[in-house]
Backbone as a chain_set.jsonl record, in Angstrom:
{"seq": "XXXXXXXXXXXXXXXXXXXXXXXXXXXXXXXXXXXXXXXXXXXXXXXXXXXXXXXXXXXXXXXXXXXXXXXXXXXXXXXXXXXXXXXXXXXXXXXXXXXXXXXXXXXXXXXXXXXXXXXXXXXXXXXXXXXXXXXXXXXXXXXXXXXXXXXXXXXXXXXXXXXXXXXXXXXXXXXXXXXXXXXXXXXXXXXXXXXXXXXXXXXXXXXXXXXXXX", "coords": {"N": [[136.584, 163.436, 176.731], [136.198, 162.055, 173.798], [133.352, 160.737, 174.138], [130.8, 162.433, 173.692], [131.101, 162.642, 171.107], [131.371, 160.053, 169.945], [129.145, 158.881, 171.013], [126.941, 160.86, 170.018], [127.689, 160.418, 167.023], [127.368, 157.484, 167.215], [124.815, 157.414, 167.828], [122.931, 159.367, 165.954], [123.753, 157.289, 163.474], [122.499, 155.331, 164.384], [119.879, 155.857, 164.501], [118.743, 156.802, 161.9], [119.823, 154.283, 160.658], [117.609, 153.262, 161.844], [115.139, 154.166, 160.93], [115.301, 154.229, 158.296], [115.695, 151.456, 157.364], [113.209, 149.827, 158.826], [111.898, 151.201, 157.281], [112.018, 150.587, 154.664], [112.104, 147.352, 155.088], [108.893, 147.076, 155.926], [108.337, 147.965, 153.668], [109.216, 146.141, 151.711], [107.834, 144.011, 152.848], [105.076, 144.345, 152.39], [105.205, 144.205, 149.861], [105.615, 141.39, 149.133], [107.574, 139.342, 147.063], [107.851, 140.8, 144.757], [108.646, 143.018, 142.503], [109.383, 145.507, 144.288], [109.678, 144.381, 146.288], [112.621, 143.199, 145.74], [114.307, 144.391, 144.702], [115.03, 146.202, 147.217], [115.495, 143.695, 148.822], [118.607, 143.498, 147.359], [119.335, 145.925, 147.259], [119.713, 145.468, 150.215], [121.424, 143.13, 150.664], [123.438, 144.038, 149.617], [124.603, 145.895, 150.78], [125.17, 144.766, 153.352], [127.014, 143.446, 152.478], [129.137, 144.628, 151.931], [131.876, 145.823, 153.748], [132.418, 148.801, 156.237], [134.487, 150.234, 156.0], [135.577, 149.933, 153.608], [133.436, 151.255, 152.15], [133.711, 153.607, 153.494], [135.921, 154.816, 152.018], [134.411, 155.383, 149.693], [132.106, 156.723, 149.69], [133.715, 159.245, 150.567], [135.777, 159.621, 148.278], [133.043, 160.039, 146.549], [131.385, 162.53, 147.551], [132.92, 163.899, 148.728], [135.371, 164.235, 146.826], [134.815, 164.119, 144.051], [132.281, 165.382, 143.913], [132.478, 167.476, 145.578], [130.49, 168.179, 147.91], [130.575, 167.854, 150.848], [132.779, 167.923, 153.26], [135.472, 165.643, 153.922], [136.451, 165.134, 155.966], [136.898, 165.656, 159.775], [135.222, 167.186, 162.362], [133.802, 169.425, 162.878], [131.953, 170.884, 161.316], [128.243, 170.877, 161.093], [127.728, 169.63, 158.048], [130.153, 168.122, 158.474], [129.22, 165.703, 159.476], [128.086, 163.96, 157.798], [128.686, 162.412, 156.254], [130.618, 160.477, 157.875], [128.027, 159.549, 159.658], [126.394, 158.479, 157.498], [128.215, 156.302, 156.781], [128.495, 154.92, 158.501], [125.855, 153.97, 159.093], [124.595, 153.002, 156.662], [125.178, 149.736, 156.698], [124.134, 148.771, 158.804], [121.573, 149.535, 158.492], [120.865, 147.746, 155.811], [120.881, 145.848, 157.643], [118.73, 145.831, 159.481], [116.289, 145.841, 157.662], [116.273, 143.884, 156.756], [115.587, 142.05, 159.269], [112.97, 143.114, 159.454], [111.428, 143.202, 157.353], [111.232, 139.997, 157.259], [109.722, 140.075, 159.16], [107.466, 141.654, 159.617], [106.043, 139.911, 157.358], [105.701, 137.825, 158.848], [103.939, 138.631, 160.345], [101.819, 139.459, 159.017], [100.432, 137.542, 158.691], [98.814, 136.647, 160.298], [96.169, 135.354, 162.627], [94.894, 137.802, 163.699], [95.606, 139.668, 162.096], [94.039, 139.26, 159.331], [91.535, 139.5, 160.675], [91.097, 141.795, 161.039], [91.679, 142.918, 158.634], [89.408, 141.883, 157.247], [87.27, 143.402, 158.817], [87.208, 145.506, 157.087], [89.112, 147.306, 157.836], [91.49, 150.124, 157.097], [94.307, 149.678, 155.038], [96.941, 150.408, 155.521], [95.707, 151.286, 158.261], [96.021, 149.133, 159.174], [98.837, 147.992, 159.158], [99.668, 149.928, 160.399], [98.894, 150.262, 163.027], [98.297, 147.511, 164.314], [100.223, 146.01, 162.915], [102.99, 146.502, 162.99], [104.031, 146.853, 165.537], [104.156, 144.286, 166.606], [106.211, 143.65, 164.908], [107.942, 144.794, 165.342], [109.639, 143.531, 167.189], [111.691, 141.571, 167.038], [113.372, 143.683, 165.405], [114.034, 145.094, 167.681], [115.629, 143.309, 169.353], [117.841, 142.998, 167.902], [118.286, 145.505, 168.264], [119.584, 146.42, 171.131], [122.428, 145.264, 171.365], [123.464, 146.381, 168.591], [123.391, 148.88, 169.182], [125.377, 149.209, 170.93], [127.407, 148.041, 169.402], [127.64, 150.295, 167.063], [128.241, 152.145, 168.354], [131.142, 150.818, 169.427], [132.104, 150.206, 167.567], [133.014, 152.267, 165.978], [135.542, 152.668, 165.383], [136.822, 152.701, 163.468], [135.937, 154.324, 161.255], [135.983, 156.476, 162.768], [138.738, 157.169, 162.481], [139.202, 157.126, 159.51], [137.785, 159.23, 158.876], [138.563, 161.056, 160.482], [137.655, 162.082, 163.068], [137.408, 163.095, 166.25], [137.071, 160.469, 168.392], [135.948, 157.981, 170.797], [137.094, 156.086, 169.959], [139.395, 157.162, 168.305], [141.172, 157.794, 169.795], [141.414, 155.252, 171.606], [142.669, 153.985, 169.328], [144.974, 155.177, 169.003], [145.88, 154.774, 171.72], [146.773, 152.173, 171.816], [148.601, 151.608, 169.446], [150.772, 153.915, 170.591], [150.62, 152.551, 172.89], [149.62, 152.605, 175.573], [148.503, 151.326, 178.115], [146.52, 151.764, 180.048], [144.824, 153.762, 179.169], [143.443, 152.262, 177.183], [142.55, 149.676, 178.284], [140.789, 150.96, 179.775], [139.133, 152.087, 178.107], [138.226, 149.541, 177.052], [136.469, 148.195, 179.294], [134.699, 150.582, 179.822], [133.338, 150.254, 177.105], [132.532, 147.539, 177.263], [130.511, 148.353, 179.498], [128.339, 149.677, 178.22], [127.606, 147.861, 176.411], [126.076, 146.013, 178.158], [124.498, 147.885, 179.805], [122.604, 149.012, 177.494], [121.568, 146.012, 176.541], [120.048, 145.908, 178.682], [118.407, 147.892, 178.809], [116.949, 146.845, 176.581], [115.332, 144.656, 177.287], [113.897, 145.948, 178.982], [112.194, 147.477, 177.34], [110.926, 145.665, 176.053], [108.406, 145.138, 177.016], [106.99, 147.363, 176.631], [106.395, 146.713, 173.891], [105.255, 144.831, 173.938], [102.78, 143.662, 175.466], [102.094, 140.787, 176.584], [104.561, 140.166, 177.593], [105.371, 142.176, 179.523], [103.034, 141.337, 180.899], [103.894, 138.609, 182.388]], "CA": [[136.318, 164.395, 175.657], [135.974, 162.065, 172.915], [132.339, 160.498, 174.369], [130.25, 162.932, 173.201], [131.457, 162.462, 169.785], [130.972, 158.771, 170.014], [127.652, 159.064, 171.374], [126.541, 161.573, 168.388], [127.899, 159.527, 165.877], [127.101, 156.161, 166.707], [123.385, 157.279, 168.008], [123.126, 159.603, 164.344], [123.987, 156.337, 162.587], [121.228, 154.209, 164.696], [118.287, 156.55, 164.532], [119.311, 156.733, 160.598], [119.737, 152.902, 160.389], [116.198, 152.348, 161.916], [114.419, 154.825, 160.043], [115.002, 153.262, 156.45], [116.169, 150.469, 157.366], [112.6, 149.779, 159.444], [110.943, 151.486, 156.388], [112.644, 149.641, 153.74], [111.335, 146.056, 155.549], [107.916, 147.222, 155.588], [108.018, 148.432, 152.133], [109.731, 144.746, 150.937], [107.086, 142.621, 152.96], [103.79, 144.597, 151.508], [105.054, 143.681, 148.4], [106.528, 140.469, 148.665], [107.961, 138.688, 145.802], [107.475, 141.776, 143.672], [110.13, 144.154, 142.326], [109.995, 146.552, 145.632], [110.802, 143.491, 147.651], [113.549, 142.649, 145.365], [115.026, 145.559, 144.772], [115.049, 146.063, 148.457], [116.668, 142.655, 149.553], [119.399, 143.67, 146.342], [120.296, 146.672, 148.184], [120.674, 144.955, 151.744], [122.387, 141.579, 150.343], [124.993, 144.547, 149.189], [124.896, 146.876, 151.959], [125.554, 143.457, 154.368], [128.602, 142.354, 152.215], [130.744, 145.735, 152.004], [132.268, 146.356, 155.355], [132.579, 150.069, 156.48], [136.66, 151.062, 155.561], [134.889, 150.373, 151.548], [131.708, 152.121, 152.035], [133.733, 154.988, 153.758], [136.725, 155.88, 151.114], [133.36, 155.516, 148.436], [131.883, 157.91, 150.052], [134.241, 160.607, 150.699], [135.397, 159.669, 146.671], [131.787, 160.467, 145.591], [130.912, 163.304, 148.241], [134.029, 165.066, 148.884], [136.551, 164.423, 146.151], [134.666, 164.35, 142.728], [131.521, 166.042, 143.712], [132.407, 168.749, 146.542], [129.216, 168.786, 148.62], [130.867, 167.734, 151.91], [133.757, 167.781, 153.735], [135.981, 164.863, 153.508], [136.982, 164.656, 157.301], [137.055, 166.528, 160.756], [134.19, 167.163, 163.283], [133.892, 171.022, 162.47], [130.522, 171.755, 161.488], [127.415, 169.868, 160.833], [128.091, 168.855, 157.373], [131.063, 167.248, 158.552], [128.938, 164.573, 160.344], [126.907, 163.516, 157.305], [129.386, 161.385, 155.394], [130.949, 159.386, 159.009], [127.319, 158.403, 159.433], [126.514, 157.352, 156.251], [129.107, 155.302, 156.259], [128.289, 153.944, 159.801], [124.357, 153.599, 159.207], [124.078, 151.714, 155.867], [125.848, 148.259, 156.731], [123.251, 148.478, 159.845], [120.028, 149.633, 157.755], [120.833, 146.204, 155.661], [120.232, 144.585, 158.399], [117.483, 145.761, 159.953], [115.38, 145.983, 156.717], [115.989, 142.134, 156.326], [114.998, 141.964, 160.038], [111.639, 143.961, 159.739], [110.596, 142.21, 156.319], [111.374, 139.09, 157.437], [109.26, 139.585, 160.639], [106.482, 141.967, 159.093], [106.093, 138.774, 156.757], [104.811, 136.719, 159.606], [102.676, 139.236, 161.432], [100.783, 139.82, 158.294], [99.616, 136.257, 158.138], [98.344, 135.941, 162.077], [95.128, 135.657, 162.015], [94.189, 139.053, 163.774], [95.321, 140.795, 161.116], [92.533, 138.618, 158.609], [90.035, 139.473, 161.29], [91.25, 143.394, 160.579], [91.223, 143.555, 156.977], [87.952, 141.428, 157.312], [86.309, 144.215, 159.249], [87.22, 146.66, 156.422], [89.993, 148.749, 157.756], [92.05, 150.363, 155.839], [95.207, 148.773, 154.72], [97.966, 151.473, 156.097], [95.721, 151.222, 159.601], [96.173, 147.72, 160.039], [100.112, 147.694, 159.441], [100.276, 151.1, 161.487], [97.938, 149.446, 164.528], [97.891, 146.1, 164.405], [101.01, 145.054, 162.355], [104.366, 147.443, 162.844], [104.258, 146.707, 167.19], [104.609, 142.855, 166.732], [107.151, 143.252, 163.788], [109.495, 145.515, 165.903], [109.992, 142.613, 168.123], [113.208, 141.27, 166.114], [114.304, 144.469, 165.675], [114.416, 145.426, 169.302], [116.577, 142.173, 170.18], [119.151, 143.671, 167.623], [118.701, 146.718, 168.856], [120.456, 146.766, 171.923], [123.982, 144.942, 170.591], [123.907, 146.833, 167.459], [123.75, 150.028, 169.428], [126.652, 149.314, 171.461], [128.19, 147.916, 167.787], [128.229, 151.109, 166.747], [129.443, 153.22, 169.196], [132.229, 150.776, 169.802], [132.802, 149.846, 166.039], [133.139, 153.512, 164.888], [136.922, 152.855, 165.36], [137.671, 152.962, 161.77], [135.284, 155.307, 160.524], [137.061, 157.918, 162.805], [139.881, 157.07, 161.819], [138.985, 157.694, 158.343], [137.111, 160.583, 159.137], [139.405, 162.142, 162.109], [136.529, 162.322, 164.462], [137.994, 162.782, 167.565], [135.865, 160.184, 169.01], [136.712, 157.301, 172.01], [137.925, 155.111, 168.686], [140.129, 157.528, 168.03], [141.863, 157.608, 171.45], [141.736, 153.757, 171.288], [143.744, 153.103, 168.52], [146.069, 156.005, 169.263], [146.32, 154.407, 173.098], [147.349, 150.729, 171.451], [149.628, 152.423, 168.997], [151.503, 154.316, 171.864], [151.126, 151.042, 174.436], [149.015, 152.999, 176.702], [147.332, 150.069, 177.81], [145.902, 152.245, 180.522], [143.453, 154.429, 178.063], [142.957, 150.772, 175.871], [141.567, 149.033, 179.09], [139.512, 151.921, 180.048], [138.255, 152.321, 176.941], [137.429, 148.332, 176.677], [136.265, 148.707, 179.996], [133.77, 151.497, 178.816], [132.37, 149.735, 175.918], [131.291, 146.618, 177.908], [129.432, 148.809, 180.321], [127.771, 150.306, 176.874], [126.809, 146.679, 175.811], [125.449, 145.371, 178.98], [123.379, 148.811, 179.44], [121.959, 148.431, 176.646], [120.785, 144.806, 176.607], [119.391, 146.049, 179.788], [117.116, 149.011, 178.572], [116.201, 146.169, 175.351], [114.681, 144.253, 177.947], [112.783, 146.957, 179.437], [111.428, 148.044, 176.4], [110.13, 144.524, 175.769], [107.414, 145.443, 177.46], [106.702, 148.179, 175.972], [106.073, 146.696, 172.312], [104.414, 142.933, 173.67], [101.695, 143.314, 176.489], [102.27, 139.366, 176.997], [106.269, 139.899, 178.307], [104.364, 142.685, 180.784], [102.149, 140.837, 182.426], [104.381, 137.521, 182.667]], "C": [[135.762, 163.716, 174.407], [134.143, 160.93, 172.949], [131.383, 160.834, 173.911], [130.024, 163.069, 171.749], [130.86, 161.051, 169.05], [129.754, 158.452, 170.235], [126.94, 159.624, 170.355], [126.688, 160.665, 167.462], [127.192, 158.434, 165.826], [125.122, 156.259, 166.883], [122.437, 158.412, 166.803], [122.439, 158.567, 163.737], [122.693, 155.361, 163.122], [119.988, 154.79, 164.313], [118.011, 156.474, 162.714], [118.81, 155.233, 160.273], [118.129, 152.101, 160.37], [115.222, 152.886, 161.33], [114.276, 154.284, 158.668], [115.33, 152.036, 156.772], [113.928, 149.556, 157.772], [111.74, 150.279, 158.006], [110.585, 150.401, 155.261], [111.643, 148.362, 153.628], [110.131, 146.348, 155.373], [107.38, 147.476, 153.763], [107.62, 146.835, 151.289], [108.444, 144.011, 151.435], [105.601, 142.769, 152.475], [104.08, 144.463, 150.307], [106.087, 142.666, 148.14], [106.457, 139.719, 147.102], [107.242, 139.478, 144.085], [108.911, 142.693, 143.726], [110.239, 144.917, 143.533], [110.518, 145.588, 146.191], [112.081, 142.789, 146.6], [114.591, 143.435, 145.26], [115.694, 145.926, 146.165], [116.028, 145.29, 148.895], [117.909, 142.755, 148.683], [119.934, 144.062, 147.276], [120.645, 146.2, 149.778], [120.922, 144.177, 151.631], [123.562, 142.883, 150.059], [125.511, 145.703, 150.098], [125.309, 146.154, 153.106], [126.989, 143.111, 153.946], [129.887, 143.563, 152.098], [130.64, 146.453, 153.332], [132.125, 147.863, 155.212], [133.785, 150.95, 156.076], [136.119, 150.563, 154.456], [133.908, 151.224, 151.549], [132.628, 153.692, 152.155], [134.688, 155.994, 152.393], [135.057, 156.216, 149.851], [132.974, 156.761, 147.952], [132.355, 159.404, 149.415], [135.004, 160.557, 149.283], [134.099, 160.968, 145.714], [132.028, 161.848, 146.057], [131.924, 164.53, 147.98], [134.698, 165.352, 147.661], [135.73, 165.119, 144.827], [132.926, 165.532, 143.102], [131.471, 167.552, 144.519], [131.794, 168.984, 147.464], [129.757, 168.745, 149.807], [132.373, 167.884, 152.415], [134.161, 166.481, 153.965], [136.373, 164.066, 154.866], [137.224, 165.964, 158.642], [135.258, 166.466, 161.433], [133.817, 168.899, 163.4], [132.413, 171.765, 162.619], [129.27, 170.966, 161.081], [127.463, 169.05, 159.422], [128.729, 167.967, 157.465], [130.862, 165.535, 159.279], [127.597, 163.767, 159.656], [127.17, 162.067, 156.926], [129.612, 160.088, 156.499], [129.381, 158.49, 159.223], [126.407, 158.07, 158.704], [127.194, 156.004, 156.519], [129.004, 154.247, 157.616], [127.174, 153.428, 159.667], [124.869, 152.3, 158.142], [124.445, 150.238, 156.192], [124.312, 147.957, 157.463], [122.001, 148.364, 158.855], [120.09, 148.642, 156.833], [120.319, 145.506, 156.446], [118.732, 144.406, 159.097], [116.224, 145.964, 158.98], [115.15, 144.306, 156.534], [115.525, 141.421, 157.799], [113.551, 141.965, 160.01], [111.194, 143.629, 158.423], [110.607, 140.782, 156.703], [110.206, 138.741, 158.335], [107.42, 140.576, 160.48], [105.983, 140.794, 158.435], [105.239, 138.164, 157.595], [103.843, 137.41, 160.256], [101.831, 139.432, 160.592], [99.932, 138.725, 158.222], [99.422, 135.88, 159.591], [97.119, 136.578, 161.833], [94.138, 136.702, 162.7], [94.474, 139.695, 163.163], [94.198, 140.344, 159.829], [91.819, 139.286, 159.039], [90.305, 141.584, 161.015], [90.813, 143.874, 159.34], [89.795, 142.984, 156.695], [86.642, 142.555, 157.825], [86.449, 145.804, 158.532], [88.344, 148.32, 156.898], [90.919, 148.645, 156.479], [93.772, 149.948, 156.176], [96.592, 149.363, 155.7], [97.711, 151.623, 157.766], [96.245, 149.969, 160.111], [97.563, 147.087, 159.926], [100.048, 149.042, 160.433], [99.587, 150.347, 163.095], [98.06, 148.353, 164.853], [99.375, 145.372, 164.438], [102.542, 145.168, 163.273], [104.637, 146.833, 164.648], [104.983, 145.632, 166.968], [106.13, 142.47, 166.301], [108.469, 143.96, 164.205], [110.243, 144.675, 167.003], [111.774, 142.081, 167.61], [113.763, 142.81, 166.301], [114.623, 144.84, 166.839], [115.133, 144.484, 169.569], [117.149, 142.905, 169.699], [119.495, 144.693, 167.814], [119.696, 147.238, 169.806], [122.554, 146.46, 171.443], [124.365, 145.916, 169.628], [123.87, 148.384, 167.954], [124.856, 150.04, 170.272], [127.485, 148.945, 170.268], [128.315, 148.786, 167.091], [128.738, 152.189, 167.248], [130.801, 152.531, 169.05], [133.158, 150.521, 168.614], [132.993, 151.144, 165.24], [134.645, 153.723, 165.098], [137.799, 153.474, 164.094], [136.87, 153.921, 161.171], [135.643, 156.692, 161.177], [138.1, 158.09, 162.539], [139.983, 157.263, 160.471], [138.545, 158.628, 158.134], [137.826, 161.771, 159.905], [138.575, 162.64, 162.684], [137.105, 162.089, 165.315], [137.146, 162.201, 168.727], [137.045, 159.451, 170.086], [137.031, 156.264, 171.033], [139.01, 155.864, 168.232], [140.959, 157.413, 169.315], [142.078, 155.757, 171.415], [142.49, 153.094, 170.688], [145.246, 153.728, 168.805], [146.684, 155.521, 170.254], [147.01, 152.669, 172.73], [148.213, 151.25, 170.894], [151.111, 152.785, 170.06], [151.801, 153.296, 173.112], [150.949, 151.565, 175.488], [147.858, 152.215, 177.521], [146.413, 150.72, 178.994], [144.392, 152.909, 180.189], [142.971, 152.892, 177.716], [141.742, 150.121, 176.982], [140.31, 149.771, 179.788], [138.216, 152.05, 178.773], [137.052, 150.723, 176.911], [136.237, 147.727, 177.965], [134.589, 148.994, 180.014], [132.331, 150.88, 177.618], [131.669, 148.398, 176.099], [130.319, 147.443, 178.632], [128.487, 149.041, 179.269], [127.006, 149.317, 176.689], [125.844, 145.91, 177.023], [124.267, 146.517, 179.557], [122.542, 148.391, 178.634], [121.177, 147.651, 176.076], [119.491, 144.971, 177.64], [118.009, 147.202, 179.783], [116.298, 148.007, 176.984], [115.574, 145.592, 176.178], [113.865, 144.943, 178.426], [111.293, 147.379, 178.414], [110.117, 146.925, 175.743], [108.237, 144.81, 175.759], [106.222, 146.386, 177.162], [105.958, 147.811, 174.663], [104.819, 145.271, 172.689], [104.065, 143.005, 175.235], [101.802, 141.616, 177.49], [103.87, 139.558, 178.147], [105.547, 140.716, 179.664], [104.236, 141.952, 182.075], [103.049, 138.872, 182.803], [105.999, 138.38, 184.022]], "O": [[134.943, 164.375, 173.767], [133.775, 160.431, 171.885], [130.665, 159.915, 173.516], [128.993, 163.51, 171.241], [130.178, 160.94, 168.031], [129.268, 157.596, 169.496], [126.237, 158.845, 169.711], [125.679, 160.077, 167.074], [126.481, 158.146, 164.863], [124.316, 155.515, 166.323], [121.218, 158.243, 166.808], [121.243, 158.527, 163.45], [122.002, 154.733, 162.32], [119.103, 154.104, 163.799], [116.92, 156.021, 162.366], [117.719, 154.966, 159.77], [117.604, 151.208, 159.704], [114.262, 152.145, 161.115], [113.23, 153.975, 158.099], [114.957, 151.391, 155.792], [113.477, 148.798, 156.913], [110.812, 149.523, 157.72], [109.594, 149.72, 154.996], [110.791, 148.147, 152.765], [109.843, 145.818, 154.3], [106.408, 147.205, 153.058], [106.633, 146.427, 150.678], [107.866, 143.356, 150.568], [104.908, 141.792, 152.188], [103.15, 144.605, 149.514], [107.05, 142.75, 147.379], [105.525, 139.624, 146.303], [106.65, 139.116, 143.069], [109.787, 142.926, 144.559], [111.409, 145.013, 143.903], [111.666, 145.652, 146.631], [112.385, 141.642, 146.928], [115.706, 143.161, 145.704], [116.925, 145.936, 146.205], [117.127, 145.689, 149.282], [118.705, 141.954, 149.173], [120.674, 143.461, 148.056], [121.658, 146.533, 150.393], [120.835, 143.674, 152.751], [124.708, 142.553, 150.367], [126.612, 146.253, 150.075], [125.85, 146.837, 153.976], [127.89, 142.665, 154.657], [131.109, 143.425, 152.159], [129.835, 147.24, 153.83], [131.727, 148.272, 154.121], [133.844, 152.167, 155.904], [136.483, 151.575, 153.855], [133.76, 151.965, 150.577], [132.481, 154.646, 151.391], [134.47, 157.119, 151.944], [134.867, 157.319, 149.341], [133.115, 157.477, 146.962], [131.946, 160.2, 148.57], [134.945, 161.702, 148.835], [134.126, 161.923, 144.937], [132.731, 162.552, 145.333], [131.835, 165.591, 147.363], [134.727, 166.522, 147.279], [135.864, 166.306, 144.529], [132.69, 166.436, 142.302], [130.729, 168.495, 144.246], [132.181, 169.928, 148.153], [129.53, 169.85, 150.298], [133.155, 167.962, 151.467], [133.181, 165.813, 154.298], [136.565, 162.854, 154.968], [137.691, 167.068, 158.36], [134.338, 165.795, 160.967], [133.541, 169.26, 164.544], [131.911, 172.597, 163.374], [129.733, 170.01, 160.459], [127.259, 167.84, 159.511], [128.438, 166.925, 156.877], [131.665, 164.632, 159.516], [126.628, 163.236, 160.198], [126.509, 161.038, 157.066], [129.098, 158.985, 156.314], [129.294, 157.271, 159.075], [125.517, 157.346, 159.15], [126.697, 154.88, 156.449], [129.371, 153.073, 157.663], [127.141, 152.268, 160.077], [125.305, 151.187, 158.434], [123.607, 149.489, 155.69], [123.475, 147.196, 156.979], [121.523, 147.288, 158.495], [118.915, 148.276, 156.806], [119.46, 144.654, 156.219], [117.956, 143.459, 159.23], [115.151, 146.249, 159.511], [114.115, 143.701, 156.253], [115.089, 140.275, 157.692], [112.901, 141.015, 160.448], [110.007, 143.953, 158.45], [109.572, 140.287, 156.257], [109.711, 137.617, 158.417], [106.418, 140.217, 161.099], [105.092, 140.412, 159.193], [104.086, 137.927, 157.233], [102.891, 136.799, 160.741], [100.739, 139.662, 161.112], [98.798, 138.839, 157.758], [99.88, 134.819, 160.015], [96.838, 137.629, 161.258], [92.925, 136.678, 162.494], [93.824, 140.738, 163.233], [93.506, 141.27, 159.407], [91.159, 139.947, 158.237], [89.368, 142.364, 160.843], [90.019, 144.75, 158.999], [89.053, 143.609, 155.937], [85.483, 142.581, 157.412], [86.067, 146.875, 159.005], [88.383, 149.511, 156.59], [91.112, 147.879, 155.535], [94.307, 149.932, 157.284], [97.119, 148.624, 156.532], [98.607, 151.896, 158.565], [96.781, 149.78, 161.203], [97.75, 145.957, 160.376], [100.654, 148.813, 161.479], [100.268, 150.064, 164.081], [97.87, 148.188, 166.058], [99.798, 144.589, 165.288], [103.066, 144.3, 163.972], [105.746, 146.316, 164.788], [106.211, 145.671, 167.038], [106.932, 141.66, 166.768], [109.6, 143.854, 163.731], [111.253, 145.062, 167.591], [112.821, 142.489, 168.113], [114.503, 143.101, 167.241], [115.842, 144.911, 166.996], [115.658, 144.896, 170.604], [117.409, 143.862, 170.429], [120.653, 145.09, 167.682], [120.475, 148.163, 169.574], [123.501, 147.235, 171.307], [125.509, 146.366, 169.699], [124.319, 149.195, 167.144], [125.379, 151.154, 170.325], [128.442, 149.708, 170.135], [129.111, 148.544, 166.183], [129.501, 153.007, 166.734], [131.719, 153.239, 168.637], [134.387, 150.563, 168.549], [133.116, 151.13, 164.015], [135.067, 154.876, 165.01], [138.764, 154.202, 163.86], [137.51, 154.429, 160.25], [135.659, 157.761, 160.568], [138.523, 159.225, 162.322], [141.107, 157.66, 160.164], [138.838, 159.131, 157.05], [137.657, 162.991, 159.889], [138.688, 163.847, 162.898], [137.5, 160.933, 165.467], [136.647, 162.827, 169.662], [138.21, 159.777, 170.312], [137.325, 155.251, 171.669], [139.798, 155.146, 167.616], [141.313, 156.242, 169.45], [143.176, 155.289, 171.116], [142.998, 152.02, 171.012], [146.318, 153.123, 168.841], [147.913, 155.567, 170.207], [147.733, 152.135, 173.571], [149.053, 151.617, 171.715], [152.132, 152.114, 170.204], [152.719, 153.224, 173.928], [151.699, 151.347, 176.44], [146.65, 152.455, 177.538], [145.315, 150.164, 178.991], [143.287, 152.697, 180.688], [141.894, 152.552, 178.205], [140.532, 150.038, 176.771], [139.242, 149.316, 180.195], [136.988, 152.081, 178.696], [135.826, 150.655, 176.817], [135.312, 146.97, 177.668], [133.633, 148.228, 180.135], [131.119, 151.025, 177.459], [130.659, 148.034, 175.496], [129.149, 147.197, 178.338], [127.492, 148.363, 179.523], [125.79, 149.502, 176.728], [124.886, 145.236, 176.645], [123.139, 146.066, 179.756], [121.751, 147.487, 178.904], [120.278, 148.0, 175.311], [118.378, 144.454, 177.555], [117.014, 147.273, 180.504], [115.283, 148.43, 176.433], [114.478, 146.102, 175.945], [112.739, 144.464, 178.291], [110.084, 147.508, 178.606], [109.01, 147.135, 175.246], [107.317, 144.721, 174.946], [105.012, 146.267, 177.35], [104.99, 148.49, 174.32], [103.886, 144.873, 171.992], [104.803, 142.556, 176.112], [101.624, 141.435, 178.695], [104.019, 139.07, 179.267], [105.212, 140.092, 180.671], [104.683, 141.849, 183.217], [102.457, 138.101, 183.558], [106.799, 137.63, 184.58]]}, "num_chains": 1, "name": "protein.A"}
């Protein structure tokens, strides 16, 4: 029962994570060593150093307590699944912004993108065509781990949330000394991580023509 929950949430929090996070990086490495890219690496040097059980009471502080807009906890109705991944994405979208600048960075300076801007395209084609494929390379390694890292790490954020996810059942089944549920569960969340690795490899292929044909 609580799979579906877990699945929502933690794949929410990824699609989330790689969206700005993936933006972010691009933003920072077209304007390196300028205020966007500083600003930028600010917010993911501080979105990297506060774990998730700080981010989440913050949150539901800001959201729920003093401002009202959301609900504070439960799995109810779609609001209720804005705040959990919030609080699950940002740590991630840190990372993968300092991924995808880091790695945009070097694809801008290979010298088919020269021979691009040399032949007069325009600036936005030759990161959308040329650049963005190469530069998702990094992120796709962390991709796979960090999507089993947050399915299996949303322990505490349902637990702060009362998402009746398979983290909730988990802690409840250690608690109780059901080591039956615990090992199923742990079980479970390797299959998750070794999936995973296993469709990042696939995809390889997908982004880098070279892995393909080798």
């Amino acid at each position: 029962d609580g799979l579906p929950v877990s699945l929502t949430l933690g794949g929410l929090a990824m699609a989330l994570a790689l969206l700005l996070g993936c933006l972010a990086g691009a933003i920072a490495a077209l304007h390196q060593n300028r205020i966007g890219d500083y600003s930028v690496m600010t917010l993911a040097m501080t979105g990297i150093s506060l774990p998730t059980f700080v981010i989440a009471p913050l949150l539901i502080l800001l959201f729920a307590v003093s401002l009202g807009w959301l609900p504070a906890g439960g799995w109810d109705t779609p609001g209720s699944a804005v705040l959990p991944v919030l609080a699950l994405a940002l740590p991630q979208v840190a990372v993968v912004a300092r991924l995808m600048r880091g790695s945009m960075i070097e694809v801008l300076r290979q010298n088919y993108i020269r021979t691009a801007r040399a032949k007069g395209l325009p600036e936005w084609r030759v990161v959308w065509r040329h650049a963005l494929k190469p530069a998702l390379m990094p992120v796709l390694s962390y991709l796979g781990p960090a999507t089993a890292a947050l399915i299996t790490g949303s322990v505490v954020i349902e637990q702060i949330f009362s998402v009746p996810g398979l983290g909730r059942h988990f802690v409840q089944g250690a608690l109780n000394r059901d080591y039956t549920v615990v090992m199923g569960v742990v079980v479970f969340y390797g299959t998750l991580i070794i999936t995973f690795n296993f469709m990042v490899d696939l995809l390889y292929g997908l982004l880098d023509p070279r892995v393909r044909h080798d």
